[in-house]
Amino acid sequence: MLTGVPAKGPGVPTEMRARRHHGFAPRVGLALGGGGARGLAHVGVLQALEEHGVPVDLIVGTSMGAIIGALYAERPDAEAVRRRLLDLLASGILRGSGVQVVERLERIARNKVLGPPVEHLIRLYRVYQHATRDHLIRDGAIRQALLTIFEDRRIEDLKIPFACVAVDLITGERVIFDYGPIREAILTSASIPGMFPPVRWRNRHLVDGGVLSLVPIGAAYALGADLVIAVDVSPVLNQNPNIGNASDILLRCDDLTARAFNAHRLAQADIAVSPLRTDSSWADFDEAEGLIDAGYAGAQDCIPHIRQALRFPRSLLKILRRRIAGRTLDVDAPTLHRVGWS
């Protein structure tokens, strides 16, 4: 296992912080998946969990799930997280990053009349850009946004134990950041491959953790969760895809493969929340309010199942199963490496 630089100050490893406070009560882990703008649905999920008094003992996030999970871990108030994000989007800080251009083009591409030719042009543009550079969108605006909404703090100082996940492009390993400076760790976890440049760190080339685990369920178990609530913000499957050429067919097959793999991963969680009922784009930040509302509604539907999972003696059985079996139940254990940014 790769060892990180020891954390400074009184930081306590994530699983120990969770365990110290809860004894034999189930440690509830929240695994928040990536999805760009669709990840705003996580805010609504947090609002519903908070409203019903569902405990959250640790949070693990990937990409947008890392951003929202860290905001909540810093200040466990879902409404405050909602306001901060909406204020950030209203400030126009993402203008000039290229995200809005992608959003408008993808919205046109979904139009039945204009869609096919525009979608073809988008692909040609991406092929050209991918052939000449390692990213499509400048990451300066994203970095500035993180500087705006996050204080200069360390992960181990957050109020709820938190970690985020990235992937090493060279070794294929999953890398968990559960201590160290929060801004750098989140920027790494949110580096969507092809859209943003990989983050170079300690001879590694790190990208969005969603490459291998769209929802970081295994990481949540590895960090000490007895019961994991996984939130997947994938869009619904497009039932009217373009399959008129080889490129279309390959992209469709890749989408189907990714969905099947993600479904297998989600089956490892105790509760899986999939709140979205549309094919929203990852760049649809103009739909923020609707995405948050969708997350809230989707989580409300799952509250009875969450209550049942937390009820004794079922919860005790989960505790015993997780703690006796240890990490043999961690689906990502062979390729998980815990480090701290330095």
Coordinates of C-alpha atoms in Angstrom, one line a residue:
M1 CA 0.0 0.0 0.0
L2 CA 1.3 3.4 -0.9
T3 CA 1.9 5.6 2.2
G4 CA 1.3 9.3 2.2
V5 CA 3.1 12.1 3.9
P6 CA 2.0 12.1 7.6
A7 CA -0.7 14.7 8.2
K8 CA 0.3 17.6 10.3
G9 CA -1.5 18.6 13.5
P10 CA -4.1 16.5 15.4
G11 CA -5.6 14.8 12.3
V12 CA -7.0 11.3 12.9
P13 CA -7.3 8.7 10.1
T14 CA -10.8 8.8 8.6
E15 CA -12.0 5.4 9.7
M16 CA -10.8 6.0 13.3
R17 CA -12.6 9.3 13.5
A18 CA -15.8 7.6 12.4
R19 CA -15.3 4.6 14.7
R20 CA -14.4 6.7 17.8
H21 CA -17.8 8.4 18.0
H22 CA -20.2 5.6 17.1
G23 CA -19.1 2.3 18.8
F24 CA -21.5 -0.4 17.8
A25 CA -24.0 1.9 16.0
P26 CA -23.7 1.4 12.2
R27 CA -21.2 3.7 10.6
V28 CA -23.2 5.2 7.7
G29 CA -21.1 6.1 4.7
L30 CA -22.3 8.3 1.9
A31 CA -20.8 7.6 -1.6
L32 CA -21.4 10.5 -4.0
G33 CA -20.8 9.9 -7.6
G34 CA -19.6 12.1 -10.5
G35 CA -21.6 13.6 -13.2
G36 CA -20.7 17.3 -13.6
A37 CA -23.8 19.5 -13.3
R38 CA -25.9 16.4 -12.7
G39 CA -24.0 16.1 -9.4
L40 CA -26.0 19.1 -8.1
A41 CA -28.7 16.5 -7.4
H42 CA -26.5 15.4 -4.4
V43 CA -27.5 18.6 -2.7
G44 CA -31.2 17.6 -2.8
V45 CA -30.3 14.1 -1.6
L46 CA -28.5 15.7 1.4
Q47 CA -31.5 17.9 2.1
A48 CA -33.8 14.8 2.3
L49 CA -31.4 12.8 4.5
E50 CA -31.0 15.8 6.8
E51 CA -34.8 16.3 7.0
H52 CA -35.4 12.7 8.0
G53 CA -32.5 12.6 10.5
V54 CA -30.4 10.0 8.6
P55 CA -26.9 10.0 10.1
V56 CA -23.9 10.6 7.9
D57 CA -20.7 9.4 9.6
L58 CA -18.4 9.7 6.6
I59 CA -18.5 10.9 3.0
V60 CA -16.6 9.8 0.0
G61 CA -16.9 11.6 -3.3
T62 CA -15.8 11.5 -6.9
S63 CA -15.6 14.5 -9.1
M64 CA -18.7 16.7 -8.5
G65 CA -19.6 14.3 -5.7
A66 CA -16.3 15.3 -4.1
I67 CA -17.0 19.0 -4.3
I68 CA -20.5 18.7 -2.8
G69 CA -19.5 16.1 -0.3
A70 CA -16.6 18.3 1.0
L71 CA -18.8 21.3 1.2
Y72 CA -21.2 19.3 3.4
A73 CA -18.4 17.8 5.5
E74 CA -17.1 21.3 6.1
R75 CA -20.5 22.6 7.2
P76 CA -23.2 20.0 7.6
D77 CA -26.0 22.2 6.5
A78 CA -27.6 21.2 3.1
E79 CA -29.4 24.5 2.6
A80 CA -26.1 26.4 3.2
V81 CA -24.4 24.1 0.6
R82 CA -27.3 24.8 -1.8
R83 CA -27.0 28.6 -1.4
R84 CA -23.2 28.6 -1.8
L85 CA -23.4 26.6 -5.1
L86 CA -26.2 28.7 -6.5
D87 CA -24.4 31.9 -5.6
L88 CA -21.3 30.6 -7.3
L89 CA -23.1 29.7 -10.5
A90 CA -24.9 33.1 -10.5
S91 CA -21.5 34.9 -10.1
G92 CA -20.5 33.8 -13.7
I93 CA -17.2 32.4 -12.5
L94 CA -17.4 29.6 -15.0
R95 CA -17.6 32.0 -18.0
G96 CA -14.6 31.7 -20.1
S97 CA -13.8 28.1 -19.0
G98 CA -15.5 26.6 -22.1
V99 CA -18.2 24.8 -20.0
Q100 CA -21.0 27.1 -21.2
V101 CA -20.0 26.6 -24.8
V102 CA -20.2 22.8 -24.3
E103 CA -23.5 23.1 -22.6
R104 CA -25.1 25.1 -25.4
L105 CA -23.7 22.8 -28.1
E106 CA -24.9 19.7 -26.3
R107 CA -28.4 21.2 -25.8
I108 CA -28.6 21.9 -29.6
A109 CA -27.4 18.4 -30.3
R110 CA -30.4 17.0 -28.4
N111 CA -32.7 18.8 -30.8
K112 CA -34.4 16.3 -33.2
V113 CA -34.0 18.7 -36.3
L114 CA -30.7 20.4 -35.6
G115 CA -29.1 17.7 -33.5
P116 CA -27.4 15.3 -36.0
P117 CA -25.3 17.9 -37.9
V118 CA -24.4 19.8 -34.7
E119 CA -23.5 16.6 -33.0
H120 CA -21.2 15.7 -35.9
L121 CA -19.5 19.1 -35.7
I122 CA -19.0 18.6 -31.9
R123 CA -17.3 15.3 -32.6
L124 CA -15.0 16.7 -35.3
Y125 CA -14.1 19.5 -32.9
R126 CA -13.3 17.1 -30.1
V127 CA -11.3 14.8 -32.4
Y128 CA -9.2 17.8 -33.5
Q129 CA -8.7 19.1 -30.0
H130 CA -7.9 15.7 -28.5
A131 CA -5.3 15.2 -31.2
T132 CA -3.5 18.5 -30.5
R133 CA -3.8 18.9 -26.7
D134 CA -4.6 16.9 -23.5
H135 CA -7.8 18.7 -22.6
L136 CA -10.7 20.7 -24.1
I137 CA -11.6 23.1 -21.2
R138 CA -9.3 25.5 -19.3
D139 CA -9.1 24.5 -15.7
G140 CA -8.3 28.0 -14.4
A141 CA -12.0 28.9 -13.8
I142 CA -12.6 25.6 -12.0
R143 CA -9.6 26.2 -9.8
Q144 CA -10.8 29.8 -9.1
A145 CA -14.2 28.4 -8.2
L146 CA -12.7 26.0 -5.7
L147 CA -10.6 28.9 -4.2
T148 CA -13.9 30.8 -3.8
I149 CA -16.0 28.2 -2.1
F150 CA -13.4 26.3 0.0
E151 CA -11.3 27.8 2.7
D152 CA -7.6 26.9 2.9
R153 CA -8.2 23.9 5.1
R154 CA -7.1 20.3 5.4
I155 CA -9.4 17.3 4.9
E156 CA -8.8 15.9 8.3
D157 CA -10.1 19.2 9.9
L158 CA -13.6 18.8 8.4
K159 CA -16.5 18.2 10.7
I160 CA -17.5 14.9 9.0
P161 CA -14.7 12.5 7.9
F162 CA -14.2 12.9 4.2
A163 CA -12.2 11.5 1.3
C164 CA -12.2 11.8 -2.5
V165 CA -11.0 9.5 -5.2
A166 CA -8.9 9.8 -8.3
V167 CA -7.3 7.4 -10.8
D168 CA -3.7 7.1 -11.9
L169 CA -3.6 7.0 -15.7
I170 CA -0.3 5.1 -15.7
T171 CA -0.9 2.3 -13.1
G172 CA -4.7 2.1 -13.2
E173 CA -4.8 2.4 -9.4
R174 CA -7.5 4.2 -7.5
V175 CA -6.0 6.9 -5.2
I176 CA -7.9 8.0 -2.1
F177 CA -7.1 11.4 -0.6
D178 CA -8.3 11.4 3.0
Y179 CA -5.9 14.0 4.5
G180 CA -4.0 17.0 3.3
P181 CA -5.1 20.3 1.6
I182 CA -8.7 20.0 0.4
R183 CA -8.6 22.2 -2.7
E184 CA -5.8 20.3 -4.4
A185 CA -7.4 16.9 -3.6
I186 CA -10.8 17.9 -5.0
L187 CA -9.4 19.5 -8.1
T188 CA -7.6 16.2 -8.8
S189 CA -10.8 14.1 -8.2
A190 CA -12.7 16.4 -10.6
S191 CA -10.3 16.3 -13.5
I192 CA -12.6 14.8 -16.1
P193 CA -10.3 13.1 -18.6
G194 CA -10.3 14.8 -22.0
M195 CA -12.1 17.8 -20.7
F196 CA -9.5 18.9 -18.1
P197 CA -5.8 18.2 -18.0
P198 CA -4.5 15.4 -15.8
V199 CA -3.1 16.5 -12.5
R200 CA 0.6 15.6 -12.2
W201 CA 1.6 14.7 -8.7
R202 CA 4.5 12.5 -7.4
N203 CA 5.2 11.1 -10.8
R204 CA 1.5 10.2 -11.2
H205 CA -0.9 11.4 -13.8
L206 CA -4.2 11.6 -11.9
V207 CA -7.7 12.1 -13.3
D208 CA -11.4 11.9 -12.2
G209 CA -12.0 8.8 -10.0
G210 CA -15.2 8.1 -12.0
V211 CA -13.0 6.5 -14.7
L212 CA -13.1 3.3 -12.7
S213 CA -15.8 3.8 -10.1
L214 CA -18.4 6.3 -11.0
V215 CA -19.7 6.0 -7.4
P216 CA -16.9 5.4 -4.8
I217 CA -18.7 2.6 -2.9
G218 CA -15.6 0.4 -2.3
A219 CA -13.7 3.4 -0.9
A220 CA -16.5 4.1 1.6
Y221 CA -16.2 0.6 2.9
A222 CA -12.4 0.7 3.0
L223 CA -12.6 3.8 5.1
G224 CA -14.8 2.1 7.7
A225 CA -18.4 2.3 6.7
D226 CA -20.7 -0.5 7.8
L227 CA -23.6 0.7 5.7
V228 CA -23.2 2.6 2.4
I229 CA -25.8 4.9 0.8
A230 CA -24.6 5.3 -2.8
V231 CA -25.9 8.2 -4.9
D232 CA -25.6 7.7 -8.7
V233 CA -26.5 10.7 -10.9
S234 CA -26.2 9.0 -14.2
P235 CA -28.7 10.2 -16.8
V236 CA -31.4 7.8 -18.1
L237 CA -30.5 5.7 -21.1
N238 CA -31.4 7.5 -24.4
Q239 CA -34.0 5.3 -26.1
N240 CA -33.5 7.1 -29.4
P241 CA -29.8 7.1 -30.0
N242 CA -28.0 8.0 -33.2
I243 CA -26.5 4.8 -34.6
G244 CA -26.1 5.8 -38.2
N245 CA -22.3 5.3 -38.5
A246 CA -19.4 3.3 -36.9
S247 CA -18.6 6.1 -34.5
D248 CA -22.2 6.3 -33.3
I249 CA -22.3 2.6 -32.8
L250 CA -19.0 2.5 -30.9
L251 CA -20.0 5.3 -28.6
R252 CA -23.4 3.6 -27.9
C253 CA -21.7 0.3 -27.1
D254 CA -19.2 2.1 -24.8
D255 CA -22.2 3.7 -23.0
L256 CA -24.0 0.4 -22.6
T257 CA -20.8 -1.3 -21.2
A258 CA -20.2 1.6 -18.8
R259 CA -23.8 1.4 -17.6
A260 CA -23.6 -2.4 -17.0
F261 CA -20.4 -2.0 -15.1
N262 CA -21.8 0.8 -13.0
A263 CA -24.9 -1.3 -12.2
H264 CA -22.7 -4.1 -10.9
R265 CA -20.9 -1.6 -8.7
L266 CA -24.1 -0.1 -7.3
A267 CA -25.2 -3.6 -6.3
Q268 CA -22.4 -3.6 -3.7
A269 CA -24.1 -0.7 -1.8
D270 CA -26.7 -1.2 0.9
I271 CA -28.9 1.5 -0.6
A272 CA -28.6 3.0 -4.1
V273 CA -30.2 6.3 -4.9
S274 CA -30.6 7.1 -8.6
P275 CA -32.7 10.3 -8.7
L276 CA -32.4 11.5 -12.2
R277 CA -35.2 10.7 -14.8
T278 CA -33.8 12.7 -17.7
D279 CA -30.8 12.6 -20.0
S280 CA -29.3 15.8 -18.7
S281 CA -25.8 16.7 -19.9
W282 CA -22.9 17.0 -17.5
A283 CA -22.7 20.7 -18.5
D284 CA -26.3 21.6 -17.8
F285 CA -25.4 24.1 -15.0
D286 CA -28.3 26.3 -16.1
E287 CA -30.6 23.6 -14.8
A288 CA -29.2 23.7 -11.2
E289 CA -32.5 24.2 -9.4
G290 CA -34.2 21.4 -11.2
L291 CA -31.4 19.0 -10.6
I292 CA -31.3 19.8 -6.9
D293 CA -35.1 19.2 -6.7
A294 CA -34.7 15.9 -8.6
G295 CA -32.2 14.8 -6.0
Y296 CA -34.5 15.7 -3.2
A297 CA -37.4 13.8 -4.7
G298 CA -35.3 10.7 -5.5
A299 CA -34.0 10.5 -2.0
Q300 CA -37.4 10.9 -0.5
D301 CA -38.5 7.7 -2.4
C302 CA -35.6 5.8 -0.7
I303 CA -36.1 7.0 2.9
P304 CA -38.3 3.9 3.9
H305 CA -35.5 1.6 2.6
I306 CA -32.8 3.5 4.5
R307 CA -34.9 3.4 7.7
Q308 CA -35.3 -0.3 7.3
A309 CA -31.5 -0.8 6.8
L310 CA -30.7 1.2 9.9
R311 CA -33.3 -0.7 12.1
F312 CA -32.1 -3.1 14.7
P313 CA -31.3 -6.1 14.4
R314 CA -30.6 -5.7 10.7
S315 CA -28.1 -2.9 11.4
L316 CA -26.3 -5.1 13.9
L317 CA -25.9 -7.9 11.4
K318 CA -24.4 -5.4 8.9
I319 CA -21.9 -4.2 11.6
L320 CA -20.8 -7.7 12.4
R321 CA -20.5 -8.7 8.8
R322 CA -18.4 -5.7 7.8
R323 CA -16.2 -5.8 10.9
I324 CA -15.5 -9.5 11.0
A325 CA -15.0 -9.8 7.2
G326 CA -12.9 -6.7 7.2
R327 CA -11.6 -5.4 3.9
T328 CA -12.4 -8.6 2.0
L329 CA -15.7 -7.0 1.3
D330 CA -14.2 -3.9 -0.2
V331 CA -14.8 -4.3 -3.9
D332 CA -12.0 -1.9 -4.9
A333 CA -9.5 -3.0 -2.2
P334 CA -6.8 -4.5 -4.5
T335 CA -6.3 -1.1 -6.2
L336 CA -7.0 1.4 -3.5
H337 CA -4.1 3.5 -2.2
R338 CA -4.6 6.1 0.5
V339 CA -2.5 9.2 0.4
G340 CA -2.4 12.8 1.5
W341 CA -1.7 15.7 -0.8
S342 CA 1.6 17.5 -0.1

